Tab-separated table of C-alpha atoms in Angstrom:
chain	number	residue	atom	x	y	z
A	64	MET	CA	93.921	45.894	73.942
A	65	LYS	CA	92.543	42.371	73.568
A	66	ARG	CA	92.293	41.006	70.037
A	67	ILE	CA	89.106	39.230	68.984
A	68	ALA	CA	87.995	37.704	65.697
A	69	PHE	CA	84.505	37.047	64.414
A	70	VAL	CA	84.409	33.897	62.271
A	71	VAL	CA	81.463	33.934	59.875
A	72	GLN	CA	80.559	32.233	56.595
A	73	ARG	CA	80.215	35.467	54.579
A	74	TYR	CA	80.627	39.133	55.387
A	75	GLY	CA	80.240	42.434	53.615
A	76	LEU	CA	78.039	45.396	52.861
A	77	GLU	CA	76.604	43.432	49.924
A	78	VAL	CA	75.701	40.400	52.014
A	79	ASN	CA	71.989	40.057	52.699
A	80	GLY	CA	71.211	37.805	55.642
A	81	GLY	CA	70.002	38.302	59.179
A	82	ALA	CA	72.831	36.432	60.915
A	83	GLU	CA	75.509	38.067	58.758
A	84	LEU	CA	74.092	41.534	59.400
A	85	GLN	CA	73.964	40.815	63.118
A	86	CYS	CA	77.606	39.728	62.964
A	87	ARG	CA	78.653	42.930	61.204
A	88	GLN	CA	76.758	45.129	63.629
A	89	LEU	CA	78.170	43.343	66.670
A	90	ALA	CA	81.703	43.508	65.276
A	91	GLU	CA	81.461	47.229	64.554
A	92	HIS	CA	80.276	47.955	68.072
A	93	MET	CA	82.799	45.613	69.721
A	94	ASN	CA	85.564	47.355	67.734
A	95	LYS	CA	85.185	50.314	70.080
A	96	MET	CA	86.439	48.138	72.963
A	97	TYR	CA	88.641	45.500	71.285
A	98	ASP	CA	91.026	45.108	68.376
A	99	THR	CA	88.444	43.388	66.172
A	100	GLU	CA	88.895	41.404	62.952
A	101	ILE	CA	86.689	39.329	60.679
A	102	ILE	CA	87.688	35.901	59.366
A	103	THR	CA	85.428	34.873	56.509
A	104	THR	CA	85.239	33.653	52.904
A	105	LYS	CA	85.121	35.347	49.519
A	106	ALA	CA	81.510	34.249	48.977
A	107	ILE	CA	78.423	36.417	48.772
A	108	ASP	CA	75.818	33.886	47.608
A	109	TYR	CA	74.911	31.321	50.282
A	110	VAL	CA	73.560	28.870	47.683
A	111	THR	CA	76.658	28.389	45.527
A	112	TRP	CA	79.351	29.861	47.837
A	113	ARG	CA	81.323	30.876	44.742
A	114	ASP	CA	84.200	33.316	45.249
A	115	GLU	CA	83.087	36.840	44.390
A	116	TYR	CA	85.287	39.089	46.508
A	117	LEU	CA	88.708	39.537	44.899
A	118	LEU	CA	90.835	40.831	47.779
A	119	ASP	CA	92.326	38.677	50.515
A	120	GLU	CA	92.087	41.577	52.939
A	121	GLU	CA	90.094	44.786	53.083
A	122	ILE	CA	88.898	47.337	55.611
A	123	ILE	CA	85.142	47.693	56.090
A	124	ASN	CA	84.000	50.388	58.511
A	125	ASN	CA	87.396	50.400	60.245
A	126	ILE	CA	87.553	46.604	60.681
A	127	LEU	CA	90.097	44.336	59.003
A	128	VAL	CA	88.338	41.606	57.028
A	129	ARG	CA	90.400	38.538	56.115
A	130	ARG	CA	88.893	36.558	53.246
A	131	PHE	CA	89.647	32.988	52.221
A	132	SER	CA	88.771	31.207	49.018
A	133	VAL	CA	85.974	28.647	48.836
A	134	LYS	CA	87.580	25.596	47.265
A	135	GLU	CA	84.407	23.961	46.066
A	136	GLU	CA	81.211	25.627	44.912
A	137	ARG	CA	77.991	23.948	45.963
A	138	ASP	CA	75.824	22.227	43.390
A	139	ASN	CA	72.368	22.634	44.825
A	140	ASN	CA	70.767	19.675	43.059
A	141	SER	CA	73.346	17.160	44.258
A	142	PHE	CA	73.438	18.758	47.697
A	143	ASN	CA	69.664	18.498	48.058
A	144	LYS	CA	69.829	14.791	47.206
A	145	LEU	CA	72.600	14.292	49.761
A	146	SER	CA	70.625	16.205	52.393
A	147	ALA	CA	67.511	14.117	51.775
A	148	ASN	CA	69.492	11.011	52.726
A	149	VAL	CA	71.586	12.401	55.563
A	150	LEU	CA	68.780	14.284	57.305
A	151	LYS	CA	66.823	11.066	57.743
A	152	GLY	CA	69.048	10.556	60.776
A	153	ASN	CA	70.578	7.160	59.999
A	154	SER	CA	73.943	8.335	58.662
A	155	SER	CA	77.374	7.785	60.185
A	156	LYS	CA	79.516	10.602	61.577
A	157	GLN	CA	81.667	10.337	58.474
A	158	ASP	CA	78.613	10.764	56.241
A	159	GLU	CA	77.420	13.725	58.281
A	160	GLU	CA	80.813	15.425	58.132
A	161	HIS	CA	80.804	14.874	54.361
A	162	TRP	CA	77.389	16.573	54.336
A	163	MET	CA	78.854	19.455	56.356
A	164	GLN	CA	81.663	19.861	53.822
A	165	LYS	CA	79.111	19.994	51.006
A	166	GLN	CA	76.932	22.343	53.056
A	167	GLY	CA	79.874	24.718	52.985
A	168	PRO	CA	81.327	27.130	52.569
A	169	TYR	CA	84.201	24.674	52.088
A	170	SER	CA	87.290	26.734	52.905
A	171	PRO	CA	90.113	24.581	54.312
A	172	ASP	CA	92.492	27.568	54.077
A	173	LEU	CA	90.300	29.425	56.567
A	174	ILE	CA	90.428	26.500	58.990
A	175	GLU	CA	94.203	26.231	58.556
A	176	TYR	CA	94.541	29.947	59.330
A	177	LEU	CA	92.612	29.526	62.583
A	178	GLU	CA	94.864	26.666	63.630
A	179	SER	CA	98.144	28.347	62.736
A	180	HIS	CA	97.213	31.775	64.157
A	181	LYS	CA	95.388	30.632	67.258
A	182	GLU	CA	97.862	32.337	69.584
A	183	ASP	CA	97.456	35.679	67.807
A	184	TYR	CA	93.949	36.181	69.185
A	185	ASP	CA	92.407	36.251	72.645
A	186	VAL	CA	88.897	35.139	71.654
A	187	PHE	CA	87.221	33.773	68.515
A	188	ILE	CA	83.493	34.447	68.149
A	189	PHE	CA	81.811	31.963	65.791
A	190	PHE	CA	78.600	32.880	64.045
A	191	THR	CA	75.896	30.359	63.169
A	192	TYR	CA	76.099	26.695	64.153
A	193	LEU	CA	75.061	25.351	60.745
A	194	TYR	CA	78.111	25.925	58.542
A	195	TYR	CA	81.483	24.374	57.740
A	196	THR	CA	83.422	27.370	59.080
A	197	THR	CA	81.891	26.982	62.537
A	198	TYR	CA	81.837	23.194	62.773
A	199	PHE	CA	85.470	22.650	61.770
A	200	GLY	CA	86.771	25.987	63.053
A	201	LEU	CA	85.551	25.397	66.601
A	202	GLN	CA	87.542	22.193	66.756
A	203	LYS	CA	90.785	24.129	66.207
A	204	VAL	CA	90.309	26.961	68.741
A	205	PHE	CA	87.575	25.687	71.076
A	206	ASP	CA	89.395	26.803	74.245
A	207	LYS	CA	89.259	30.435	73.085
A	208	SER	CA	85.807	30.394	71.564
A	209	ILE	CA	82.353	31.875	71.938
A	210	LEU	CA	79.511	30.496	69.812
A	211	ILE	CA	76.574	32.603	68.659
A	212	PRO	CA	74.405	29.695	67.434
A	213	THR	CA	71.423	31.452	65.783
A	214	ALA	CA	69.751	28.053	66.176
A	215	HIS	CA	66.193	26.828	66.123
A	216	ASP	CA	64.298	23.559	65.912
A	217	GLU	CA	65.062	22.317	62.384
A	218	LEU	CA	66.191	19.039	60.843
A	219	PRO	CA	69.974	19.632	60.644
A	220	ILE	CA	70.340	20.306	64.361
A	221	TYR	CA	69.375	16.679	65.027
A	222	LEU	CA	72.473	15.407	63.229
A	223	LYS	CA	74.812	13.469	65.508
A	224	ILE	CA	77.819	15.660	64.711
A	225	PHE	CA	76.322	18.555	66.641
A	226	ARG	CA	76.134	16.608	69.898
A	227	ASP	CA	79.854	17.091	70.469
A	228	MET	CA	80.156	20.434	68.713
A	229	PHE	CA	77.842	22.258	71.111
A	230	HIS	CA	80.047	21.200	74.029
A	231	LEU	CA	83.190	22.740	72.500
A	232	PRO	CA	82.796	26.518	73.007
A	233	ARG	CA	83.861	28.143	76.255
A	234	GLY	CA	80.949	30.539	76.047
A	235	ILE	CA	77.591	30.777	74.261
A	236	PHE	CA	75.829	34.010	73.369
A	237	TYR	CA	72.163	33.228	72.808
A	238	ASN	CA	69.845	35.515	70.884
A	239	THR	CA	66.715	34.669	72.878
A	240	THR	CA	65.571	32.794	75.956
A	241	GLU	CA	63.722	30.362	73.656
A	242	GLU	CA	66.948	29.503	71.838
A	243	LYS	CA	68.719	28.969	75.170
A	244	ALA	CA	65.960	26.696	76.496
A	245	PHE	CA	65.867	24.634	73.302
A	246	LEU	CA	69.620	24.088	73.049
A	247	GLU	CA	70.124	23.379	76.740
A	248	LYS	CA	67.350	20.811	76.712
A	249	LYS	CA	68.700	19.150	73.585
A	250	PHE	CA	72.445	19.165	74.319
A	251	HIS	CA	72.613	19.524	78.147
A	252	ILE	CA	75.005	22.475	77.985
A	253	GLU	CA	73.720	24.393	80.993
A	254	SER	CA	77.201	24.562	82.533
A	255	ILE	CA	78.721	26.549	79.637
A	256	PRO	CA	78.931	30.271	80.547
A	257	ASN	CA	76.313	32.273	78.651
A	258	ASN	CA	74.282	35.481	78.587
A	259	ASN	CA	71.084	33.966	80.058
A	260	GLY	CA	69.342	34.190	76.693
A	261	TYR	CA	69.205	37.967	76.477
A	262	GLY	CA	71.293	38.734	73.416
A	263	GLY	CA	70.369	39.819	69.947
A	264	VAL	CA	71.055	43.218	68.467
A	265	GLY	CA	70.538	46.863	69.181
A	266	VAL	CA	67.649	48.149	67.116
A	267	GLU	CA	68.218	51.458	65.363
A	268	VAL	CA	65.627	53.383	63.383
A	269	PRO	CA	66.340	56.532	61.327
A	270	GLU	CA	65.101	59.795	62.783
A	271	ASN	CA	63.186	61.069	59.763
A	272	VAL	CA	60.871	58.156	58.989
A	273	SER	CA	57.982	59.189	56.743
A	274	ALA	CA	54.899	57.069	56.129
A	275	GLU	CA	53.582	59.706	53.739
A	276	ALA	CA	56.741	59.588	51.610
A	277	PHE	CA	56.285	55.838	51.138
A	278	ARG	CA	52.594	56.133	50.253
A	279	LYS	CA	53.350	58.863	47.726
A	280	LYS	CA	56.317	57.043	46.135
A	281	TYR	CA	54.566	53.705	45.641
A	282	GLY	CA	50.918	54.757	45.457
A	283	LEU	CA	50.006	52.463	48.358
A	284	ASP	CA	47.675	53.197	51.223
A	285	LYS	CA	46.106	50.386	53.255
A	286	PHE	CA	48.465	47.419	53.404
A	287	ILE	CA	50.247	44.888	55.576
A	288	ILE	CA	53.937	44.290	54.961
A	289	TYR	CA	56.341	41.358	54.738
A	290	ILE	CA	60.091	42.052	54.749
A	291	GLY	CA	62.657	39.364	54.028
A	292	ARG	CA	63.607	36.686	51.538
A	293	ILE	CA	60.517	35.636	49.567
A	294	ASP	CA	60.997	31.915	50.009
A	295	GLU	CA	58.927	28.854	50.819
A	296	HIS	CA	61.301	28.159	53.723
A	297	LYS	CA	60.306	31.543	55.163
A	298	GLY	CA	56.613	30.624	55.070
A	299	CYS	CA	55.796	32.796	52.069
A	300	LYS	CA	53.937	30.088	50.142
A	301	ASP	CA	51.507	29.705	53.044
A	302	LEU	CA	51.285	33.474	53.436
A	303	PHE	CA	50.232	33.865	49.795
A	304	ALA	CA	47.612	31.136	50.167
A	305	TYR	CA	46.273	32.596	53.416
A	306	PHE	CA	46.138	36.148	52.085
A	307	ASN	CA	44.407	35.148	48.853
A	308	GLU	CA	41.831	33.171	50.831
A	309	TYR	CA	41.409	36.105	53.193
A	310	LYS	CA	40.662	38.431	50.278
A	311	LYS	CA	38.042	36.027	48.926
A	312	ARG	CA	36.255	36.012	52.284
A	313	ASN	CA	36.744	39.664	53.290
A	314	ARG	CA	35.953	42.601	51.064
A	315	GLY	CA	38.141	45.671	51.090
A	316	ASP	CA	41.197	47.270	49.560
A	317	LEU	CA	43.820	45.733	51.868
A	318	LYS	CA	47.032	44.771	50.081
A	319	LEU	CA	50.040	42.640	50.977
A	320	VAL	CA	53.328	44.413	50.230
A	321	LEU	CA	56.541	42.384	49.925
A	322	MET	CA	60.122	43.631	50.261
A	323	GLY	CA	62.984	41.247	49.484
A	324	LYS	CA	64.519	38.875	46.968
A	325	GLU	CA	62.066	36.627	45.133
A	326	VAL	CA	63.217	33.018	45.498
A	327	ILE	CA	59.756	31.673	44.666
A	328	ARG	CA	57.199	33.083	42.248
A	329	VAL	CA	54.899	35.751	43.638
A	330	PRO	CA	51.230	35.317	42.654
A	331	GLU	CA	50.117	37.732	39.949
A	332	THR	CA	47.289	39.540	41.676
A	333	LYS	CA	46.537	43.212	42.231
A	334	ASP	CA	46.365	42.618	45.976
A	335	ILE	CA	49.969	41.366	46.361
A	336	VAL	CA	52.661	43.919	45.516
A	337	SER	CA	56.304	42.841	45.361
A	338	LEU	CA	58.823	45.699	45.514
A	339	GLY	CA	62.010	43.606	45.414
A	340	PHE	CA	65.068	44.941	47.232
A	341	VAL	CA	64.500	48.413	48.636
A	342	SER	CA	66.661	50.951	50.444
A	343	ASP	CA	66.686	51.184	54.221
A	344	GLU	CA	64.841	54.474	53.838
A	345	ASP	CA	62.022	52.788	51.944
A	346	LYS	CA	61.991	49.860	54.373
A	347	PHE	CA	61.486	52.012	57.434
A	348	ASN	CA	59.064	54.344	55.672
A	349	GLY	CA	57.092	51.260	54.607
A	350	LEU	CA	56.985	49.988	58.178
A	351	ALA	CA	55.699	53.377	59.314
A	352	ALA	CA	53.009	53.358	56.620
A	353	CYS	CA	51.745	49.780	57.036
A	354	GLU	CA	48.896	48.562	59.211
A	355	PHE	CA	51.180	45.913	60.724
A	356	LEU	CA	54.079	43.592	59.900
A	357	VAL	CA	53.386	39.948	59.081
A	358	LEU	CA	56.101	37.291	59.440
A	359	PRO	CA	55.017	33.749	58.474
A	360	SER	CA	58.368	32.041	59.100
A	361	GLN	CA	58.343	29.019	61.393
A	362	PHE	CA	62.109	29.099	61.861
A	363	GLU	CA	63.602	32.252	63.366
A	364	SER	CA	66.317	32.650	65.988
A	365	LEU	CA	65.697	36.391	66.592
A	366	SER	CA	64.071	38.379	63.725
A	367	MET	CA	65.416	41.892	63.481
A	368	VAL	CA	62.521	43.034	61.301
A	369	VAL	CA	60.020	42.176	64.057
A	370	LEU	CA	62.049	44.271	66.498
A	371	GLU	CA	62.326	47.107	63.968
A	372	ALA	CA	58.550	47.113	63.475
A	373	MET	CA	58.076	47.257	67.241
A	374	LYS	CA	60.602	50.090	67.510
A	375	ILE	CA	58.581	52.096	64.979
A	376	GLY	CA	55.436	51.413	66.986
A	377	LYS	CA	53.701	48.887	64.729
A	378	PRO	CA	52.028	45.654	65.873
A	379	VAL	CA	53.281	42.375	64.447
A	380	LEU	CA	51.495	39.215	63.326
A	381	VAL	CA	53.694	36.109	63.398
A	382	ASN	CA	53.654	32.351	62.973
A	383	GLY	CA	52.746	30.887	66.368
A	384	LYS	CA	54.640	27.680	65.541
A	385	CYS	CA	57.880	29.636	65.958
A	386	GLU	CA	58.615	29.787	69.688
A	387	VAL	CA	60.968	32.763	69.298
A	388	LEU	CA	58.418	34.923	67.480
A	389	LYS	CA	55.643	33.832	69.808
A	390	GLY	CA	57.892	34.710	72.745
A	391	HIS	CA	58.461	38.237	71.428
A	392	CYS	CA	54.698	38.727	71.227
A	393	THR	CA	53.850	37.339	74.651
A	394	ARG	CA	56.658	39.154	76.499
A	395	SER	CA	55.974	42.479	74.806
A	396	ASN	CA	52.186	42.323	74.398
A	397	ALA	CA	52.891	43.966	71.054
A	398	GLY	CA	51.722	41.338	68.599
A	399	LEU	CA	49.482	38.412	67.774
A	400	TYR	CA	50.269	34.943	66.443
A	401	TYR	CA	48.409	32.309	64.409
A	402	GLN	CA	48.772	28.611	63.616
A	403	ASN	CA	46.210	28.114	60.833
A	404	PHE	CA	44.201	30.118	58.309
A	405	TYR	CA	41.232	30.833	60.555
A	406	GLU	CA	43.485	32.217	63.284
A	407	PHE	CA	45.283	34.263	60.622
A	408	GLU	CA	41.973	35.672	59.404
A	409	GLY	CA	40.822	36.461	62.930
A	410	CYS	CA	44.092	38.193	63.836
A	411	VAL	CA	44.100	40.288	60.661
A	412	ASN	CA	40.545	41.455	61.258
A	413	TYR	CA	41.210	42.216	64.916
A	414	LEU	CA	44.232	44.353	64.072
A	415	LEU	CA	42.357	46.200	61.325
A	416	MET	CA	39.258	46.842	63.423
A	417	HIS	CA	40.823	47.861	66.749
A	418	PRO	CA	42.969	50.956	66.163
A	419	LYS	CA	43.124	51.922	69.846
A	420	GLN	CA	44.395	48.501	70.889
A	421	CYS	CA	46.872	48.551	67.995
A	422	MET	CA	48.209	51.877	69.204
A	423	GLU	CA	48.679	50.428	72.691
A	424	MET	CA	50.414	47.376	71.223
A	425	GLY	CA	52.713	49.694	69.293
A	426	GLU	CA	53.636	51.522	72.490
A	427	ASN	CA	54.242	48.212	74.271
A	428	GLY	CA	56.586	47.153	71.471
A	429	GLN	CA	58.594	50.350	71.740
A	430	ASP	CA	59.028	49.811	75.480
A	431	TYR	CA	60.073	46.172	74.912
A	432	VAL	CA	62.759	47.088	72.391
A	433	GLU	CA	64.004	50.002	74.477
A	434	GLU	CA	64.470	47.757	77.507
A	435	ASN	CA	66.026	44.740	75.804
A	436	TYR	CA	67.520	45.670	72.443
A	437	GLN	CA	69.803	48.677	72.827
A	438	TRP	CA	73.441	48.430	71.760
A	439	ASP	CA	74.937	49.446	75.087
A	440	VAL	CA	73.009	46.616	76.776
A	441	ILE	CA	73.918	44.024	74.109
A	442	ILE	CA	77.626	44.907	73.984
A	443	LYS	CA	77.916	44.900	77.763
A	444	ARG	CA	76.595	41.321	77.808
A	445	LEU	CA	78.897	40.120	75.042
A	446	SER	CA	82.008	41.850	76.392
A	447	LYS	CA	81.340	40.352	79.813
A	448	LEU	CA	81.418	36.919	78.197
A	449	VAL	CA	84.636	37.792	76.317
A	450	GLU	CA	86.341	38.811	79.557
A	451	LYS	CA	85.189	35.647	81.268
A	452	ILE	CA	86.704	33.522	78.493
A	453	CYS	CA	90.006	35.414	78.776
A	454	ILE	CA	90.183	34.758	82.521
A	455	ARG	CA	89.397	31.049	82.146
A	456	LYS	CA	92.047	30.357	79.471
């Protein structure tokens, strides 16, 4: 049986992050076909990268997880100052690699392990282009590597160090066709074997989802829902401003319900309800109970929560400045998108006032997810790429 390793910045049941969850789900499904391991750090928090896991090795859902210490925690204030200078685009390669080290998680022992144990594995699958573990790890095992970039149009990707890095992997597993088009145009990597942009995750929804249970538990009835980190970088500041303005201009009892960690302050108003972290049961029940999902983020490489909402049969309203989210809506005909407040207001009112069309959009979304985001389809695409890399070595 071939031996593969997923290399990712953090990993565990306690880790909250879309890319990290995608990594864990892919690894657990690939473990049915390959001898699968995880190579990661002892960090949980992506801001400080401090060591929190104590064990060097542990088994999580039948997969061996190898953890390496982070040698230097990140000081966010000094890192933000460094980023402000480096991301202007005038820095040297040496400056940019220093930035990458500070970006973290800085784990030279992990990189040394990859180099010294290269021959023990058939393929290394690197997760997320943005971090130290991928940038320096790829350089050690590039001829046995697959990159899952989870990339989008953001400032760091314009750093010069990534020009060479994106040419290193022997295969690329894209999450979406938009990600593929963006990266191929930017780095001219069309010749690297890939999955034609149809990647992502398999979307699973519990069988016994209950909208009524959610309404009863939280005393909520007519609401739209946001699920994810409550952060300015996720578009939440604009969402709060848009929703408050909407409520001033449109009478009614509509509320905005938030699920996720509060990184920024949530406005104190009766119309915005923040539930914090919730269980998966509450998340899916909330999706079933809501009018529709809203996702204001401009920077997404896939968005599992959009696909989960579609799977449940709910329309979505997304930021039209994000090509990936816009692409989901246009291909599925299961959602609307906006680029300013007036479009936001118009979309909200359309979705609230057209129940028949919303039902049809919900059905379209279910068909879209069923066709493109089932685990057997995803794993077949990734394993095909793994086998291709093994043949080419």
